[in-house]
Amino acid sequence: MNRPPMTLSEELKCLICLDLFTDPVSTPCGHNFCKSCLNQCWNNSQTYRCPFCKAHFKKRPDLKINTALRPVLELFREKSGLSKSEVLCDFCDDIKKKAQKMCLVCQSSYCETHLEPHHRVAHLRKHKLIDPGANLEKYICQKHEKPLELFCRNDQTCVCLLCAVTNHRDHNTVAVEEESRVRRPHLRKMKTDVQQMIQDRMKRIQDIRHLAKLSKKASEKEKADSIKLFTDLIRSIERCQSELLEMMEQKQKAAEKQAEELIKELEQEITELKRRDTELEQLSHTEDHLRFLQIYPSLIRPPCTSSCAEISISDTQLSVEPLRKALVHLQQTLDEKLSRTVLERIQQHAVDVTLDPDTAYPNLVLSDDGKQVTSKDIKHKLPNNPERFDYCPCVLAHEGFSSGRFYFEVQVKGMTDWDLGVARESINRKGIITAIPEAGYWIVVLRNGNNYLAEVHTEAHFDVLPFHEKRREEL
């Protein structure tokens, strides 16, 4: 009968205590046990056999912690929600005491009593002691199963003594304690830097949340303005539609009344003409010459015709001119409201810009309030500080920003050539300047009075609005 496969929890249990492994070790025959359980079993016996398969060993095997199985065990405990087992002394016979330290060289755990030789015996005092609950895998060389006692400065990694005389033989290796002492003074600065980075990021988070809040407010206002705009537009359309329908109905009624009057007059004329036709027929057969001469003059007179005998198509046809005028009016209303809405939305990001005299080219003259700049033929003697442009007639503003939306107005009345935009603070300000995005400039330029060019890309976006006199009055 085949034995059913073991579950992971069964694979991770000691075959002696039937509990999860504590410091698992492997026998030469490949079976795993708690180190303390196996030591206790062999301490009470003159022979050394595997407790499971009974394999006999001529000499007591040197037990080493199974560094491959231990992390699997820790992961299983973590996933299963089990608390970490208390590490016990490997050398207590009857009642196991809690281990105080673990020796990396001996790879054994010691209670306070059995740890005493490591404090007293000379060669044992050189052994490396760590907390018993620490992950042994992090302290042991996985290749040579020796303590990681040295630090290789060439490869920036911890190595054991065997590594130092083999793969790292020509490298600069020092004791881990010495390297730790060298690096420890840097911790304070690193901690300060990390704390500053934390504060910077927290400030950035606050700024982003504030910007998101402002953006949400602006979006809600923009949405409300749009709804109001289109509501007004719909009302205007409905009002014009009502007026057009009423006008068309009045025109239709007038045309119908005119047609009825025309038909009535024409019917009366037809009756009169039929009467005359009868008289003419009778007169053509009479022999009474005197009667013929008396009636004849009245019959040859042209019949009286209606003033409405002819009716113009333009009088009955519905005119489309009112509709065209209404549509033109609607288009003008829509353009005005849209322009006003866009301008109001952009003006929410208005900033007060003041020119910085320390950056101005020597030929430029700034007003006392820093709001105006003019170009003169005389080059003023000014200190050539690093912020000042020394070749191109440029000037920057005091105000700066790293992100967001900003609106400002610049009057360039009468100027046929100008450059306007934003630039990085780190731009080159000396010598010939090529104002392109790659050099840190995002600008709009005018040349020859009517040729516009924009030097921008995805990092910046400009809404350039012409400042007409009409718009000035609206503001």
XYZ file of C-alpha atoms in Angstrom:
475
model
C 0.000 0.000 0.000
C 1.467 3.356 -1.097
C 1.997 5.948 1.607
C 0.063 9.215 0.971
C 2.273 12.262 0.245
C 3.181 14.407 3.264
C 1.901 17.956 3.582
C 4.249 20.917 3.982
C 3.439 21.222 7.697
C 4.348 17.531 8.156
C 7.596 17.974 6.203
C 8.589 20.805 8.539
C 8.042 18.820 11.772
C 10.792 17.174 13.791
C 10.467 13.353 13.833
C 11.406 13.315 17.528
C 9.326 16.066 19.189
C 6.700 16.108 16.388
C 6.693 19.912 16.465
C 7.937 22.485 13.962
C 11.718 22.487 13.677
C 13.828 24.617 15.995
C 17.299 25.113 14.467
C 16.885 22.258 11.936
C 19.907 20.029 11.285
C 20.395 17.173 8.822
C 21.946 13.738 9.412
C 24.271 12.149 6.822
C 21.356 9.929 5.757
C 19.317 13.056 4.849
C 16.712 13.202 7.627
C 15.985 16.427 9.521
C 15.560 16.993 13.279
C 15.662 19.813 15.809
C 19.277 20.265 16.804
C 18.484 20.117 20.522
C 16.308 16.979 20.079
C 19.009 15.104 18.171
C 21.776 16.149 20.600
C 19.686 14.991 23.546
C 19.033 11.664 21.821
C 22.717 11.033 21.154
C 23.875 12.348 24.546
C 22.074 9.416 26.223
C 23.483 6.772 23.870
C 26.841 5.122 23.191
C 26.011 4.666 19.485
C 24.913 7.169 16.917
C 21.928 6.142 14.791
C 19.339 8.065 12.826
C 16.166 8.093 15.012
C 14.048 7.563 11.888
C 15.821 5.105 9.531
C 18.220 3.660 12.167
C 21.252 4.267 9.928
C 24.461 3.755 11.983
C 27.288 6.313 12.065
C 30.746 5.252 13.236
C 31.459 8.682 14.757
C 29.129 11.326 16.009
C 28.298 13.606 13.034
C 29.178 17.292 13.292
C 25.737 18.881 13.143
C 25.321 22.081 11.123
C 22.211 24.234 10.907
C 20.334 23.516 7.677
C 20.527 27.022 6.179
C 18.356 26.022 3.208
C 15.500 24.653 5.326
C 15.530 27.411 7.952
C 14.183 30.270 5.720
C 11.450 27.924 4.434
C 10.469 27.248 8.037
C 10.414 30.968 8.890
C 8.283 31.728 5.825
C 5.861 28.950 6.779
C 5.544 30.354 10.305
C 4.894 33.833 8.930
C 2.266 32.657 6.422
C 0.597 30.401 9.010
C 0.426 33.199 11.598
C 2.471 31.166 14.082
C 4.679 32.940 16.610
C 8.357 32.284 16.407
C 9.385 29.385 18.643
C 11.581 30.212 21.596
C 15.181 29.174 20.944
C 16.386 26.731 23.626
C 19.880 25.779 24.728
C 21.355 22.859 22.753
C 23.315 21.522 25.775
C 20.713 21.403 28.558
C 19.910 17.747 29.319
C 16.713 17.674 31.357
C 14.857 20.973 31.441
C 15.765 23.090 28.427
C 16.616 26.671 29.295
C 16.137 29.659 27.037
C 19.184 30.330 24.853
C 20.976 33.640 25.427
C 23.332 33.589 22.459
C 24.163 31.590 19.356
C 27.766 30.952 18.261
C 28.397 31.305 14.531
C 31.505 29.091 14.683
C 29.964 26.305 16.785
C 26.530 26.921 15.197
C 24.920 26.087 18.531
C 22.653 27.925 20.974
C 23.710 28.410 24.610
C 21.911 29.301 27.788
C 23.652 31.571 30.256
C 25.285 28.608 32.057
C 26.638 26.825 28.957
C 27.718 30.132 27.410
C 30.253 30.670 30.238
C 33.175 28.900 28.428
C 32.830 31.336 25.507
C 33.582 34.157 27.927
C 36.422 32.350 29.705
C 38.344 30.070 27.272
C 40.776 32.031 25.079
C 40.041 30.420 21.688
C 36.271 30.402 22.358
C 36.278 34.105 23.154
C 37.232 34.728 19.526
C 33.991 33.138 18.334
C 31.242 35.413 16.989
C 28.096 35.440 19.191
C 24.695 36.656 17.938
C 21.136 36.721 19.254
C 19.579 33.253 19.173
C 16.532 34.426 17.210
C 18.592 35.959 14.395
C 18.520 34.525 10.878
C 21.663 32.385 10.796
C 21.691 32.426 6.991
C 22.603 36.123 7.004
C 25.708 35.495 9.138
C 27.060 32.320 7.476
C 28.836 32.054 4.109
C 26.547 29.947 1.933
C 29.508 28.545 0.004
C 31.858 27.568 2.849
C 29.444 27.515 5.826
C 31.825 29.764 7.761
C 31.035 32.989 9.651
C 31.108 36.188 7.596
C 33.900 37.901 9.553
C 35.520 40.092 6.877
C 34.397 42.876 4.534
C 35.745 43.138 0.986
C 36.059 46.820 0.064
C 36.636 46.006 -3.616
C 33.346 44.129 -4.020
C 31.536 45.869 -1.126
C 30.371 42.582 0.411
C 30.910 40.465 3.548
C 33.069 37.320 3.155
C 34.384 34.479 5.302
C 38.038 33.600 5.900
C 38.070 31.010 3.106
C 36.601 33.526 0.654
C 39.338 36.005 1.630
C 42.130 33.564 0.665
C 40.442 32.302 -2.526
C 38.129 34.517 -4.616
C 39.092 37.717 -2.741
C 42.762 36.959 -2.258
C 44.095 40.166 -3.883
C 41.289 42.369 -2.530
C 41.331 44.842 0.338
C 39.577 42.996 3.172
C 39.109 44.217 6.734
C 37.244 42.965 9.786
C 33.528 43.697 9.731
C 33.904 45.502 13.070
C 36.504 47.879 11.599
C 34.404 48.653 8.499
C 31.381 49.203 10.707
C 33.328 51.725 12.846
C 34.441 53.571 9.688
C 30.918 53.836 8.309
C 29.050 54.529 11.543
C 29.922 58.279 11.710
C 28.188 58.738 8.344
C 24.911 57.488 9.795
C 24.089 60.828 11.417
C 24.393 62.725 8.127
C 22.518 59.971 6.267
C 19.773 60.100 8.877
C 19.568 63.886 8.551
C 19.427 63.570 4.757
C 16.734 60.903 4.938
C 14.672 62.972 7.384
C 14.997 65.970 5.068
C 13.907 63.826 2.118
C 10.918 62.652 4.146
C 9.980 66.250 4.963
C 10.430 67.293 1.328
C 8.170 64.511 0.136
C 5.582 65.234 2.814
C 5.647 68.889 1.735
C 5.295 67.755 -1.873
C 2.312 65.599 -0.923
C 0.699 68.596 0.794
C 1.357 70.754 -2.262
C -0.104 68.121 -4.583
C -3.179 67.736 -2.404
C -3.574 71.516 -2.268
C -3.199 71.783 -6.051
C -5.654 68.903 -6.515
C -8.124 70.687 -4.236
C -7.719 73.946 -6.160
C -8.014 72.056 -9.441
C -11.209 70.401 -8.242
C -12.644 73.774 -7.217
C -11.680 75.302 -10.551
C -13.129 72.313 -12.406
C -16.400 72.549 -10.500
C -16.632 76.293 -11.184
C -15.774 75.724 -14.834
C -18.423 73.017 -15.017
C -21.009 75.320 -13.423
C -20.046 78.149 -15.805
C -20.316 75.804 -18.782
C -23.738 74.579 -17.651
C -24.916 78.183 -17.216
C -23.469 79.156 -20.603
C -25.205 76.374 -22.472
C -28.409 76.846 -20.462
C -28.461 80.500 -21.547
C -27.680 79.419 -25.092
C -30.536 76.912 -25.114
C -32.903 79.553 -23.743
C -31.768 81.980 -26.440
C -32.358 79.349 -29.105
C -35.789 78.517 -27.705
C -36.704 82.217 -27.546
C -35.536 82.814 -31.131
C -37.340 79.668 -32.253
C -40.547 80.900 -30.621
C -40.182 84.324 -32.236
C -39.486 82.742 -35.626
C -42.497 80.426 -35.364
C -44.737 83.318 -34.348
C -43.406 85.425 -37.235
C -43.912 82.556 -39.684
C -47.452 82.018 -38.403
C -48.316 85.717 -38.781
C -46.832 85.706 -42.282
C -48.828 82.635 -43.180
C -52.091 84.156 -41.871
C -51.449 87.385 -43.811
C -50.799 85.401 -47.000
C -53.943 83.324 -46.511
C -56.079 86.468 -45.916
C -54.627 88.142 -49.014
C -55.355 85.029 -51.076
C -58.955 84.881 -49.847
C -59.525 88.559 -50.730
C -58.000 88.017 -54.185
C -60.156 84.954 -54.830
C -63.310 86.878 -53.770
C -62.519 89.794 -56.127
C -61.716 87.433 -58.999
C -64.985 85.535 -58.455
C -66.894 88.872 -58.579
C -65.127 89.800 -61.839
C -65.952 86.392 -63.290
C -69.654 86.961 -62.485
C -69.552 90.418 -64.117
C -67.768 89.035 -67.210
C -70.318 86.224 -67.573
C -73.140 88.801 -67.442
C -71.400 90.869 -70.151
C -70.856 87.788 -72.264
C -74.613 87.076 -72.133
C -75.435 90.654 -73.158
C -72.991 90.488 -76.023
C -74.551 87.259 -77.227
C -78.016 88.803 -77.119
C -76.862 92.017 -78.820
C -75.295 90.062 -81.655
C -78.758 88.696 -82.623
C -80.909 91.833 -82.155
C -82.511 93.665 -85.110
C -83.265 96.720 -83.000
C -80.591 99.058 -84.324
C -81.469 101.839 -81.882
C -81.085 99.469 -78.910
C -77.811 98.177 -80.315
C -76.317 101.654 -80.508
C -77.468 102.515 -76.976
C -75.917 99.421 -75.348
C -72.799 99.034 -77.472
C -70.710 101.838 -75.849
C -71.036 100.278 -72.380
C -70.018 96.870 -73.669
C -66.821 97.954 -75.389
C -65.417 99.597 -72.225
C -62.703 97.351 -70.594
C -63.977 95.483 -67.553
C -62.907 96.697 -64.098
C -60.087 94.398 -62.838
C -58.957 93.849 -59.204
C -55.893 95.615 -57.869
C -54.834 92.212 -56.580
C -55.028 90.531 -59.964
C -51.361 89.772 -59.705
C -49.712 88.708 -56.463
C -45.956 88.563 -56.051
C -44.405 85.276 -54.941
C -42.249 87.262 -52.546
C -45.418 88.346 -50.734
C -46.574 84.793 -50.006
C -43.232 83.098 -49.648
C -41.864 82.864 -46.062
C -38.726 84.985 -45.697
C -35.539 83.309 -44.336
C -33.915 86.634 -43.529
C -35.161 86.686 -39.865
C -33.767 83.179 -39.383
C -30.378 84.193 -40.759
C -30.254 87.255 -38.526
C -31.220 85.167 -35.485
C -28.455 82.637 -36.211
C -25.883 85.437 -36.616
C -27.029 86.897 -33.298
C -26.740 83.490 -31.611
C -23.234 82.992 -32.990
C -22.114 86.397 -31.713
C -23.652 85.706 -28.298
C -21.964 82.295 -28.105
C -18.552 83.708 -29.128
C -18.778 86.481 -26.552
C -19.807 84.155 -23.722
C -17.181 81.536 -24.605
C -14.427 84.178 -24.825
C -15.483 85.662 -21.512
C -15.605 82.207 -19.862
C -12.158 81.180 -21.184
C -10.616 84.500 -20.119
C -12.170 84.305 -16.643
C -10.912 80.732 -16.241
C -7.369 81.668 -17.244
C -7.353 84.802 -15.063
C -7.865 82.607 -11.997
C -4.133 81.788 -12.305
C -3.026 85.445 -12.504
C 0.324 86.327 -10.905
C 2.022 89.663 -10.279
C 5.312 89.686 -12.204
C 8.157 92.060 -11.301
C 11.306 92.346 -13.426
C 14.668 91.605 -11.810
C 17.269 94.352 -12.493
C 20.141 91.982 -11.575
C 19.360 89.918 -14.696
C 18.776 92.792 -17.162
C 21.067 93.324 -20.167
C 22.987 96.649 -19.679
C 21.097 98.379 -22.555
C 17.744 97.751 -20.881
C 16.240 100.304 -18.492
C 13.693 99.159 -15.910
C 11.098 101.346 -14.245
C 11.275 101.899 -10.494
C 8.363 99.503 -9.876
C 9.896 96.824 -12.092
C 6.814 96.693 -14.351
C 8.255 98.278 -17.512
C 11.396 97.848 -19.581
C 12.727 99.905 -22.477
C 15.781 99.522 -24.672
C 18.317 102.379 -24.952
C 21.266 102.901 -27.288
C 23.539 103.654 -24.324
C 25.073 100.634 -22.584
C 25.101 101.250 -18.838
C 28.047 100.188 -16.717
C 26.651 97.510 -14.463
C 28.355 94.699 -12.510
C 28.657 91.574 -14.642
C 27.169 89.284 -12.020
C 26.409 85.626 -12.917
C 22.661 86.331 -13.195
C 23.000 89.118 -15.799
C 22.692 88.639 -19.576
C 25.825 90.113 -21.202
C 25.120 89.613 -24.932
C 21.392 89.212 -25.588
C 18.872 91.939 -24.571
C 16.957 89.835 -22.060
C 15.566 90.255 -18.552
C 13.944 87.758 -16.151
C 11.323 88.208 -13.457
C 11.862 87.875 -9.709
C 9.062 85.316 -9.471
C 9.688 81.657 -10.266
C 7.769 78.398 -10.178
C 8.313 74.669 -10.700
C 4.829 73.544 -11.770
C 1.224 74.676 -12.125
C -0.603 77.268 -14.229
C 0.233 80.982 -14.287
C -1.331 83.905 -16.156
C 0.212 87.301 -16.767
C -0.341 90.075 -19.303
C 2.401 91.891 -21.209
C 1.810 94.948 -23.389
C 4.059 95.085 -26.469
C 2.284 97.956 -28.223
C 4.246 99.297 -31.172
C 6.897 96.544 -31.002
C 7.529 94.573 -34.197
C 10.062 92.113 -32.723
C 9.900 90.501 -29.266
C 10.358 87.219 -27.366
C 8.100 86.297 -24.441
C 7.928 83.126 -22.339
C 9.533 81.196 -19.498
C 13.010 79.755 -18.891
C 14.785 77.470 -16.488
C 16.718 79.138 -13.662
C 19.843 77.249 -14.772
C 19.953 78.713 -18.326
C 23.169 80.109 -19.771
C 23.079 83.915 -19.599
C 26.439 84.696 -21.146
C 27.280 85.022 -24.824
C 25.052 84.024 -27.737
C 21.837 82.290 -26.639
C 19.717 79.891 -28.682
C 16.206 80.175 -27.249
C 14.938 76.624 -27.755
C 13.357 74.112 -25.314
C 16.524 71.995 -25.285
C 18.406 75.009 -23.893
C 15.716 75.692 -21.279
C 13.541 78.267 -23.121
C 9.825 77.982 -23.951
C 8.847 81.152 -25.784
C 6.492 82.845 -28.241
C 8.165 85.299 -30.638
C 7.089 88.012 -33.095
C 9.160 88.933 -36.124
C 8.597 91.627 -38.776
C 5.399 92.766 -37.109
C 3.175 89.827 -38.151
C 5.127 86.561 -38.106
C 4.537 84.509 -34.933
C 6.504 81.431 -33.860
C 6.192 79.257 -30.719
C 9.208 77.355 -29.339
C 7.469 74.971 -26.893
C 6.915 71.242 -26.335
C 5.110 68.978 -23.858
C 6.857 70.454 -20.801
C 5.089 73.797 -21.252
C 1.836 75.079 -22.701
C 0.942 78.676 -23.594
C -2.449 80.308 -24.163
C -1.606 83.590 -25.921
C -4.614 85.972 -25.971
C -4.574 89.181 -28.085
C -5.448 92.139 -25.832
C -7.891 94.084 -28.078
C -9.478 97.382 -27.060
C -12.875 95.690 -26.932
C -11.587 93.091 -24.511
C -9.947 95.821 -22.424
C -13.392 97.443 -22.017
C -14.923 94.112 -20.966
C -12.256 93.686 -18.287
